[in-house]
Amino acid sequence: LPALVAMPEVTRINHAQQKYALTDEARTLTGVDRVLSGTGLETPFTGKGVIVTVVDRGFQFNHRAFLKDATTSLALYTWNHNKSKTPPQKGATLLRGSDGIPEEGGHATHVAGIAAGSKVEGVPYHGMAPEADLVLVSSTFTSTDILEEIAWAKSVAQDEGKPMVVNMSFGSEIHPHDGYGDEKEVSELADNGFILVAAAGNSNGDKIHVERTLQNKGDSVVFALDNKTNDCLMCFVGQPTDGQEHLSFSPCLYNKKTKTYTSFTESQLADIGYCGGVMAEGNGRQAFIVNINQSRARSVAGITDATNTYMVVVVRALTDSVRVHGWHFSKNGFVTLSSGVGVAPDDRYVIADYASGEKIISVGSFVGRHDWPMYATGTKVQSSESTTGKLSDFSNQGPTIDEGERPLVAAPGGQIISALNSFADVSAGTSSLDLTSWLVTAGINSNGQAV
């Protein structure tokens, strides 16, 4: 060793260390504890002076994790948009109790606790930024309201003169996957000191995507839908971005037994739902949306053979070398009926909408732990997730259809210890919280101890 140390090429020697899985606290796993303590930094970063806005559903607004002390809230504002369409004014009385959406299982409370849950005496768990101010927005989850909610949050940040991070743990896979869907206007709100973060989505492995390149003008492809469910929601997007129509889309019915197609008139299409195209203003890409009821479609067309009849969309190339993508809201959507009728689906290009935004940080999930104790018995439950430290099996992966890399970062996304909404309806049809029949990762027992 002395001879080795003396060599000019050697700058450092470490002895072997025994490693262990850091799965009990996500803060430790991600290095946030070192950030909170200021290890190796000029100053600790605890969230002080920063506002964290959580747009979600399933809040317990007065949870202990959102209080500075027994009576003082960390929340500058709480806005239950489901109850009030008017945003709260500065100094407005904070909401108490629940946002009235128990069916969400307390998702918002859990997420806000992860982001900025305060330190509570006797409880070893707290959020990533425990000294941050909070803005809690119970969203309707409609795209227009989400835009309004985030724009309002930005006005709060400007009024307070503080930087803000907005967390969006929601989304949809039915969009153009190019940053120009509903996420475009939200993305443009991002600015210096106003950071938007969105979940990549939890549909990895769900085969909801189809694609085909049509080499020559006049070539066509038939995308077929499973007929086991009535709901039919699809989004098709062409690859060219020149503002020209390169594709035609024709929704119709196909009988697998007789191998015949039944077309719809315009009035019939209007009667069975919505089918329509649009040219994206931002990038000149052609899109087509289908949102219909299959049972209604068969009825309008006078077809009684429901077993063999399927909804299909015939896509025809109007120019040479055109690529088309399609997505269906259900993983059981696209099917192959025969040679030339139907395209086998895959699970590519399924990053969630807001996570596709150009200026929105997309976050995937990686596996941080593989077991957790049941609340009632303490018995360890084993997860079937993939390898610790690898992306979670459910975490959506990109790319965008322009081959943009998504997600940009990943964080622990399963079996996370955080705040539990006492109003959550998790006991299968009743309004009471039955902890004996539910897997609770963490909570406070009757003795006030952390579990």
Coordinates of C-alpha atoms in Angstrom, one line a residue:
L1 CA 0.0 0.0 0.0
P2 CA 2.7 2.6 0.7
A3 CA 4.3 1.9 -2.7
L4 CA 0.9 2.2 -4.3
V5 CA 0.1 5.5 -2.5
A6 CA 3.5 6.9 -3.6
M7 CA 2.7 6.5 -7.3
P8 CA 1.9 9.8 -9.0
E9 CA -1.0 8.4 -10.9
V10 CA -2.9 7.5 -7.7
T11 CA -4.9 10.3 -6.2
R12 CA -7.1 8.4 -3.8
I13 CA -7.6 4.9 -2.2
N14 CA -10.7 3.6 -0.6
H15 CA -11.2 0.4 1.3
A16 CA -14.1 -1.9 0.3
Q17 CA -17.4 -1.0 1.9
Q18 CA -20.5 -3.1 2.5
K19 CA -23.5 -1.6 0.7
Y20 CA -27.1 -2.1 1.7
A21 CA -30.4 -1.2 0.1
L22 CA -31.6 2.3 1.2
T23 CA -35.3 1.5 1.0
D24 CA -36.8 2.9 4.2
E25 CA -36.6 6.6 3.4
A26 CA -36.8 8.0 -0.1
R27 CA -35.0 11.1 1.2
T28 CA -31.9 9.1 1.9
L29 CA -32.2 7.1 -1.3
T30 CA -32.3 10.2 -3.5
G31 CA -29.7 12.2 -1.5
V32 CA -32.2 14.8 -0.4
D33 CA -31.1 14.4 3.3
R34 CA -27.7 15.7 2.3
V35 CA -29.3 18.6 0.6
L36 CA -31.4 19.4 3.7
S37 CA -28.3 19.3 5.9
G38 CA -26.1 21.2 3.4
T39 CA -23.5 18.5 3.1
G40 CA -21.0 19.6 0.5
L41 CA -23.1 22.7 -0.3
E42 CA -22.7 26.4 0.5
T43 CA -25.9 26.3 2.5
P44 CA -28.7 23.8 3.4
F45 CA -31.7 23.8 1.1
T46 CA -34.9 22.9 3.0
G47 CA -37.5 24.6 0.8
K48 CA -37.4 27.8 2.9
G49 CA -38.4 30.7 0.7
V50 CA -39.9 28.5 -2.0
I51 CA -43.6 27.7 -2.7
V52 CA -44.6 24.1 -3.6
T53 CA -48.0 23.9 -5.4
V54 CA -49.7 20.5 -5.6
V55 CA -52.5 20.2 -8.1
D56 CA -54.3 17.0 -7.4
R57 CA -57.4 15.3 -5.9
G58 CA -58.0 13.8 -2.5
F59 CA -56.7 16.4 0.0
Q60 CA -57.0 16.5 3.7
F61 CA -56.2 20.2 4.0
N62 CA -55.7 20.2 7.7
H63 CA -53.5 17.2 7.9
R64 CA -50.8 17.5 10.6
A65 CA -48.1 17.2 7.8
F66 CA -49.3 20.6 6.4
L67 CA -49.0 22.5 9.7
K68 CA -46.1 24.5 11.1
D69 CA -47.4 23.8 14.6
A70 CA -50.7 22.7 16.1
T71 CA -52.6 25.7 14.7
T72 CA -50.5 27.3 12.0
S73 CA -50.9 26.0 8.4
L74 CA -48.0 25.8 5.9
A75 CA -50.5 26.5 3.2
L76 CA -50.6 30.0 1.9
Y77 CA -53.7 29.1 -0.1
T78 CA -56.0 26.1 -0.4
W79 CA -58.4 26.1 -3.4
N80 CA -61.1 23.4 -3.7
H81 CA -61.8 24.0 -7.4
N82 CA -64.4 21.2 -7.2
K83 CA -66.5 23.3 -4.8
S84 CA -65.6 26.9 -5.8
K85 CA -65.0 28.1 -9.3
T86 CA -63.6 31.4 -7.9
P87 CA -59.9 31.2 -6.7
P88 CA -59.3 32.2 -3.1
Q89 CA -58.2 35.7 -2.4
K90 CA -55.1 36.7 -0.5
G91 CA -55.8 36.3 3.2
A92 CA -58.8 34.1 2.7
T93 CA -59.7 31.7 5.4
L94 CA -58.1 28.4 4.8
L95 CA -60.3 25.4 4.1
R96 CA -60.6 22.7 6.8
G97 CA -61.0 19.0 6.5
S98 CA -61.4 17.2 3.2
D99 CA -61.9 18.3 -0.4
G100 CA -64.8 15.9 -0.5
I101 CA -63.3 13.5 -3.0
P102 CA -62.8 10.3 -0.9
E103 CA -62.8 8.0 -3.9
E104 CA -59.3 9.3 -4.9
G105 CA -57.9 7.4 -1.9
G106 CA -56.1 10.4 -0.5
H107 CA -53.6 10.7 -3.4
A108 CA -53.2 14.5 -3.1
T109 CA -52.5 14.3 0.6
H110 CA -49.9 11.6 0.0
V111 CA -48.2 13.5 -2.8
A112 CA -48.2 16.8 -0.9
G113 CA -46.7 15.0 2.1
I114 CA -43.9 13.6 -0.1
A115 CA -43.2 17.1 -1.6
A116 CA -43.3 19.2 1.5
G117 CA -44.7 17.4 4.6
S118 CA -43.5 19.2 7.7
K119 CA -41.5 17.7 10.5
V120 CA -43.7 16.4 13.3
E121 CA -42.2 15.6 16.7
G122 CA -41.8 11.9 17.3
V123 CA -42.3 11.1 13.6
P124 CA -39.2 10.2 11.5
Y125 CA -40.9 10.9 8.2
H126 CA -41.2 14.3 6.5
G127 CA -41.2 15.7 3.0
M128 CA -38.5 16.6 0.6
A129 CA -38.8 20.3 1.3
P130 CA -40.3 20.5 4.8
E131 CA -39.8 24.3 5.2
A132 CA -41.5 25.2 1.9
D133 CA -44.7 27.1 1.8
L134 CA -47.7 25.2 0.3
V135 CA -50.5 25.9 -2.2
L136 CA -53.0 23.1 -2.3
V137 CA -55.3 23.0 -5.3
S138 CA -58.0 20.3 -5.5
S139 CA -58.4 20.1 -9.3
T140 CA -61.4 19.1 -11.4
F141 CA -58.7 17.4 -13.7
T142 CA -60.3 18.9 -16.8
S143 CA -57.7 20.4 -19.2
T144 CA -59.2 23.8 -19.2
D145 CA -59.4 24.0 -15.4
I146 CA -55.9 22.7 -15.0
L147 CA -54.6 25.5 -17.2
E148 CA -56.6 28.0 -15.1
E149 CA -55.3 26.5 -11.8
I150 CA -51.7 26.6 -12.9
A151 CA -52.0 30.2 -14.2
W152 CA -53.5 31.2 -10.9
A153 CA -50.7 29.5 -9.0
K154 CA -48.2 31.5 -11.1
S155 CA -50.0 34.7 -10.0
V156 CA -49.6 33.7 -6.4
A157 CA -45.9 33.2 -6.9
Q158 CA -45.6 36.6 -8.5
D159 CA -47.7 38.2 -5.7
E160 CA -45.6 36.5 -3.0
G161 CA -42.3 37.3 -4.8
K162 CA -41.1 33.7 -4.4
P163 CA -40.0 30.9 -6.7
M164 CA -42.6 28.1 -7.1
V165 CA -42.6 24.4 -8.1
V166 CA -45.9 23.0 -9.4
N167 CA -46.4 19.2 -9.1
M168 CA -48.7 17.5 -11.6
S169 CA -49.1 13.8 -10.7
F170 CA -51.8 13.2 -13.3
G171 CA -52.3 13.1 -17.0
S172 CA -53.5 11.0 -20.0
E173 CA -51.9 9.0 -22.7
I174 CA -54.5 10.2 -25.3
H175 CA -52.8 13.1 -26.9
P176 CA -50.4 13.9 -29.8
H177 CA -47.3 12.9 -27.8
D178 CA -45.4 15.8 -29.4
G179 CA -45.8 18.5 -26.8
Y180 CA -48.6 20.2 -28.7
G181 CA -51.7 18.8 -27.0
D182 CA -53.2 20.3 -23.8
E183 CA -49.8 20.5 -22.4
K184 CA -48.6 23.2 -24.8
E185 CA -50.3 26.1 -23.1
V186 CA -49.4 24.8 -19.6
S187 CA -45.8 24.4 -20.7
E188 CA -45.6 27.9 -21.9
L189 CA -46.3 29.1 -18.3
A190 CA -43.0 27.8 -17.2
D191 CA -40.5 30.5 -16.5
N192 CA -37.4 31.4 -14.4
G193 CA -38.5 30.6 -10.9
F194 CA -41.7 28.9 -12.0
I195 CA -41.0 25.2 -12.4
L196 CA -43.5 22.6 -13.7
V197 CA -43.0 18.9 -12.9
A198 CA -45.2 16.2 -14.3
A199 CA -45.5 12.4 -13.9
A200 CA -44.5 10.3 -16.8
G201 CA -47.6 8.1 -16.3
N202 CA -48.2 4.6 -15.0
S203 CA -49.2 2.7 -18.2
N204 CA -45.9 1.1 -19.2
G205 CA -46.6 -2.3 -20.7
D206 CA -50.1 -1.3 -21.8
K207 CA -50.2 -1.8 -25.5
I208 CA -52.2 1.3 -26.5
H209 CA -50.1 2.5 -29.4
V210 CA -50.1 1.7 -33.1
E211 CA -48.1 3.1 -36.0
R212 CA -47.6 2.6 -39.7
T213 CA -45.5 4.2 -42.5
L214 CA -47.4 4.5 -45.8
Q215 CA -44.8 4.6 -48.5
N216 CA -46.9 5.7 -51.5
K217 CA -49.8 8.0 -52.2
G218 CA -53.0 5.9 -52.1
D219 CA -51.6 3.4 -49.6
S220 CA -53.9 2.7 -46.7
V221 CA -53.9 1.0 -43.3
V222 CA -56.9 -0.2 -41.2
F223 CA -56.8 0.2 -37.4
A224 CA -59.3 -2.0 -35.7
L225 CA -60.8 -1.8 -32.2
D226 CA -61.8 -4.5 -29.8
N227 CA -65.6 -4.7 -29.7
K228 CA -65.9 -6.0 -26.1
T229 CA -66.4 -2.4 -24.7
N230 CA -68.6 0.4 -25.9
D231 CA -66.2 3.2 -25.2
C232 CA -64.0 4.1 -28.1
L233 CA -61.6 7.0 -27.7
M234 CA -58.7 7.3 -30.1
C235 CA -56.2 9.9 -31.2
F236 CA -54.3 9.7 -34.5
V237 CA -51.4 11.9 -35.5
G238 CA -49.5 12.3 -38.7
Q239 CA -45.7 12.8 -38.7
P240 CA -45.4 15.6 -41.2
T241 CA -45.3 19.1 -39.8
D242 CA -45.9 21.4 -42.8
G243 CA -49.5 22.3 -42.1
Q244 CA -50.8 20.2 -45.1
E245 CA -53.2 17.3 -45.1
H246 CA -51.2 14.2 -45.9
L247 CA -53.8 11.7 -44.6
S248 CA -57.5 11.0 -44.8
F249 CA -59.4 9.2 -41.9
S250 CA -62.6 7.2 -42.4
P251 CA -64.3 5.7 -39.3
C252 CA -66.5 2.7 -40.3
L253 CA -67.7 -0.7 -39.2
Y254 CA -66.1 -4.0 -40.3
N255 CA -67.7 -7.4 -40.2
K256 CA -65.1 -10.1 -39.6
K257 CA -67.3 -12.9 -40.8
T258 CA -68.5 -11.3 -44.1
K259 CA -65.3 -9.2 -44.5
T260 CA -67.4 -6.1 -45.4
Y261 CA -67.2 -2.5 -44.5
T262 CA -70.1 -0.2 -43.5
S263 CA -69.5 3.5 -43.8
F264 CA -71.3 6.4 -42.0
T265 CA -72.8 9.5 -43.3
E266 CA -71.8 12.8 -41.7
S267 CA -75.1 13.0 -39.8
Q268 CA -74.7 9.4 -38.6
L269 CA -71.2 10.2 -37.3
A270 CA -72.6 13.2 -35.4
D271 CA -75.2 10.9 -33.9
I272 CA -72.8 8.3 -32.6
G273 CA -70.2 10.7 -31.0
Y274 CA -67.4 12.8 -32.2
C275 CA -65.0 12.3 -35.1
G276 CA -63.0 15.2 -36.3
G277 CA -59.6 16.4 -37.5
V278 CA -57.5 19.4 -36.6
M279 CA -54.3 20.9 -37.8
A280 CA -52.0 21.8 -34.8
E281 CA -51.2 25.5 -34.9
G282 CA -47.9 25.1 -33.2
N283 CA -46.3 22.5 -35.4
G284 CA -48.6 22.0 -38.4
R285 CA -49.2 18.4 -37.6
Q286 CA -52.4 16.7 -38.7
A287 CA -54.5 15.0 -35.9
F288 CA -57.8 13.1 -35.8
I289 CA -59.9 12.3 -32.8
V290 CA -62.5 9.5 -32.5
N291 CA -64.8 9.4 -29.5
I292 CA -67.9 7.3 -30.0
N293 CA -70.1 4.6 -28.5
Q294 CA -69.7 1.3 -30.5
S295 CA -73.1 0.0 -29.5
R296 CA -74.7 3.2 -30.7
A297 CA -72.7 3.0 -33.9
R298 CA -74.0 -0.4 -34.7
S299 CA -77.5 0.6 -33.9
V300 CA -77.3 3.7 -36.2
A301 CA -75.9 1.6 -39.0
G302 CA -78.7 -1.0 -38.6
I303 CA -76.2 -3.8 -37.7
T304 CA -77.3 -6.6 -35.3
D305 CA -74.3 -8.9 -35.5
A306 CA -72.4 -7.4 -32.6
T307 CA -70.2 -10.4 -32.2
N308 CA -68.4 -10.1 -35.5
T309 CA -68.7 -6.3 -36.0
Y310 CA -65.8 -4.0 -35.1
M311 CA -65.1 -0.3 -35.2
V312 CA -62.2 0.5 -37.5
V313 CA -60.5 3.6 -38.9
V314 CA -59.2 3.5 -42.4
V315 CA -56.3 5.8 -42.9
R316 CA -55.2 6.6 -46.4
A317 CA -52.1 8.5 -47.6
L318 CA -52.7 11.6 -49.7
T319 CA -48.9 11.9 -50.4
D320 CA -45.9 9.7 -50.5
S321 CA -44.0 8.6 -47.3
V322 CA -46.4 9.4 -44.5
R323 CA -46.1 8.1 -41.0
V324 CA -49.2 7.9 -38.7
H325 CA -49.4 7.1 -35.0
G326 CA -52.5 6.1 -33.0
W327 CA -53.4 5.7 -29.3
H328 CA -56.4 4.2 -27.6
F329 CA -57.5 5.1 -24.0
S330 CA -57.8 1.4 -23.1
K331 CA -54.9 -1.2 -23.2
N332 CA -57.4 -3.6 -24.7
G333 CA -58.1 -1.3 -27.6
F334 CA -56.4 -2.2 -30.9
V335 CA -56.7 -5.7 -32.3
T336 CA -55.6 -7.6 -35.4
L337 CA -58.6 -9.2 -37.1
S338 CA -57.0 -10.6 -40.3
S339 CA -54.3 -9.9 -42.7
G340 CA -54.6 -6.2 -43.7
V341 CA -57.3 -5.5 -41.1
G342 CA -55.9 -4.3 -37.8
V343 CA -52.4 -3.5 -36.6
A344 CA -50.8 -5.1 -33.6
P345 CA -50.4 -2.6 -30.8
D346 CA -47.2 -1.8 -28.8
D347 CA -46.3 0.2 -25.7
R348 CA -44.0 2.7 -27.3
Y349 CA -44.6 6.5 -27.4
V350 CA -46.9 6.4 -24.4
I351 CA -45.4 9.2 -22.2
A352 CA -48.3 11.1 -20.5
D353 CA -49.4 14.4 -22.0
Y354 CA -48.1 17.0 -19.5
A355 CA -44.8 15.1 -19.3
S356 CA -44.4 15.7 -23.0
G357 CA -44.4 19.5 -22.6
E358 CA -41.2 21.1 -23.8
K359 CA -40.6 23.1 -20.7
I360 CA -42.2 20.7 -18.2
I361 CA -39.8 18.3 -16.3
S362 CA -41.1 14.8 -16.9
V363 CA -40.5 12.4 -14.0
G364 CA -40.5 8.6 -14.1
S365 CA -40.6 6.1 -11.2
F366 CA -37.8 3.8 -10.1
V367 CA -38.0 1.0 -7.6
G368 CA -36.8 2.1 -4.1
R369 CA -38.0 -0.8 -2.0
H370 CA -39.4 -4.3 -2.4
D371 CA -41.4 -4.9 0.8
W372 CA -43.4 -3.1 3.3
P373 CA -45.3 -4.0 6.6
M374 CA -49.0 -4.4 6.8
Y375 CA -50.5 -1.9 9.3
A376 CA -52.5 -4.4 11.3
T377 CA -50.1 -7.3 11.7
G378 CA -46.6 -6.0 10.8
T379 CA -46.3 -8.8 8.3
K380 CA -44.0 -7.9 5.4
V381 CA -45.6 -7.8 2.0
Q382 CA -43.3 -8.5 -1.0
S383 CA -43.6 -6.4 -4.1
S384 CA -43.3 -8.1 -7.5
E385 CA -41.6 -5.0 -9.0
S386 CA -38.4 -5.1 -11.0
T387 CA -34.9 -4.6 -9.7
T388 CA -34.2 -2.0 -7.0
G389 CA -32.8 1.1 -8.6
K390 CA -34.3 0.3 -12.0
L391 CA -37.3 2.0 -13.6
S392 CA -40.6 0.7 -12.2
D393 CA -42.5 -1.8 -14.3
F394 CA -45.4 0.6 -14.6
S395 CA -43.5 3.8 -15.3
N396 CA -44.1 5.2 -18.8
Q397 CA -41.3 5.6 -21.2
G398 CA -41.1 7.7 -24.3
P399 CA -39.9 8.9 -26.6
T400 CA -42.1 11.6 -28.0
I401 CA -43.0 11.0 -31.6
D402 CA -40.2 13.5 -32.5
E403 CA -37.9 11.0 -30.6
G404 CA -37.5 13.5 -27.7
E405 CA -36.2 11.7 -24.7
R406 CA -38.7 11.2 -21.9
P407 CA -38.8 11.0 -18.9
L408 CA -36.0 13.4 -18.1
V409 CA -35.4 12.2 -14.6
A410 CA -36.7 9.4 -12.2
A411 CA -37.4 9.2 -8.5
P412 CA -38.7 6.6 -6.1
G413 CA -42.3 6.0 -7.1
G414 CA -43.7 3.0 -5.1
Q415 CA -44.1 2.1 -1.5
I416 CA -43.4 5.6 -0.4
I417 CA -44.1 6.6 3.3
S418 CA -46.1 9.8 3.4
A419 CA -49.2 11.4 4.9
L420 CA -52.5 9.4 5.0
N421 CA -55.8 11.2 4.3
S422 CA -58.1 10.2 7.2
F423 CA -61.1 11.0 4.9
A424 CA -60.1 8.6 2.2
D425 CA -62.6 5.9 1.2
V426 CA -60.4 2.8 0.9
S427 CA -62.6 0.1 2.3
A428 CA -64.6 -1.0 -0.7
G429 CA -67.9 0.9 -0.7
T430 CA -68.0 2.4 2.8
S431 CA -67.0 5.8 4.0
S432 CA -65.0 4.6 7.0
L433 CA -61.2 4.1 6.9
D434 CA -60.6 0.4 7.6
L435 CA -56.9 0.1 8.3
T436 CA -57.1 -3.6 9.1
S437 CA -58.0 -4.5 5.5
W438 CA -55.8 -2.0 3.6
L439 CA -52.1 -2.0 3.1
V440 CA -50.9 1.1 4.8
T441 CA -47.2 1.9 4.3
A442 CA -47.2 4.5 7.1
G443 CA -49.4 6.2 9.6
I444 CA -49.7 7.0 13.3
N445 CA -51.1 4.3 15.5
S446 CA -53.4 4.8 18.6
N447 CA -50.3 5.4 20.8
G448 CA -49.1 8.2 18.6
Q449 CA -46.1 6.2 17.3
A450 CA -45.0 6.2 13.7
V451 CA -45.7 2.9 11.8

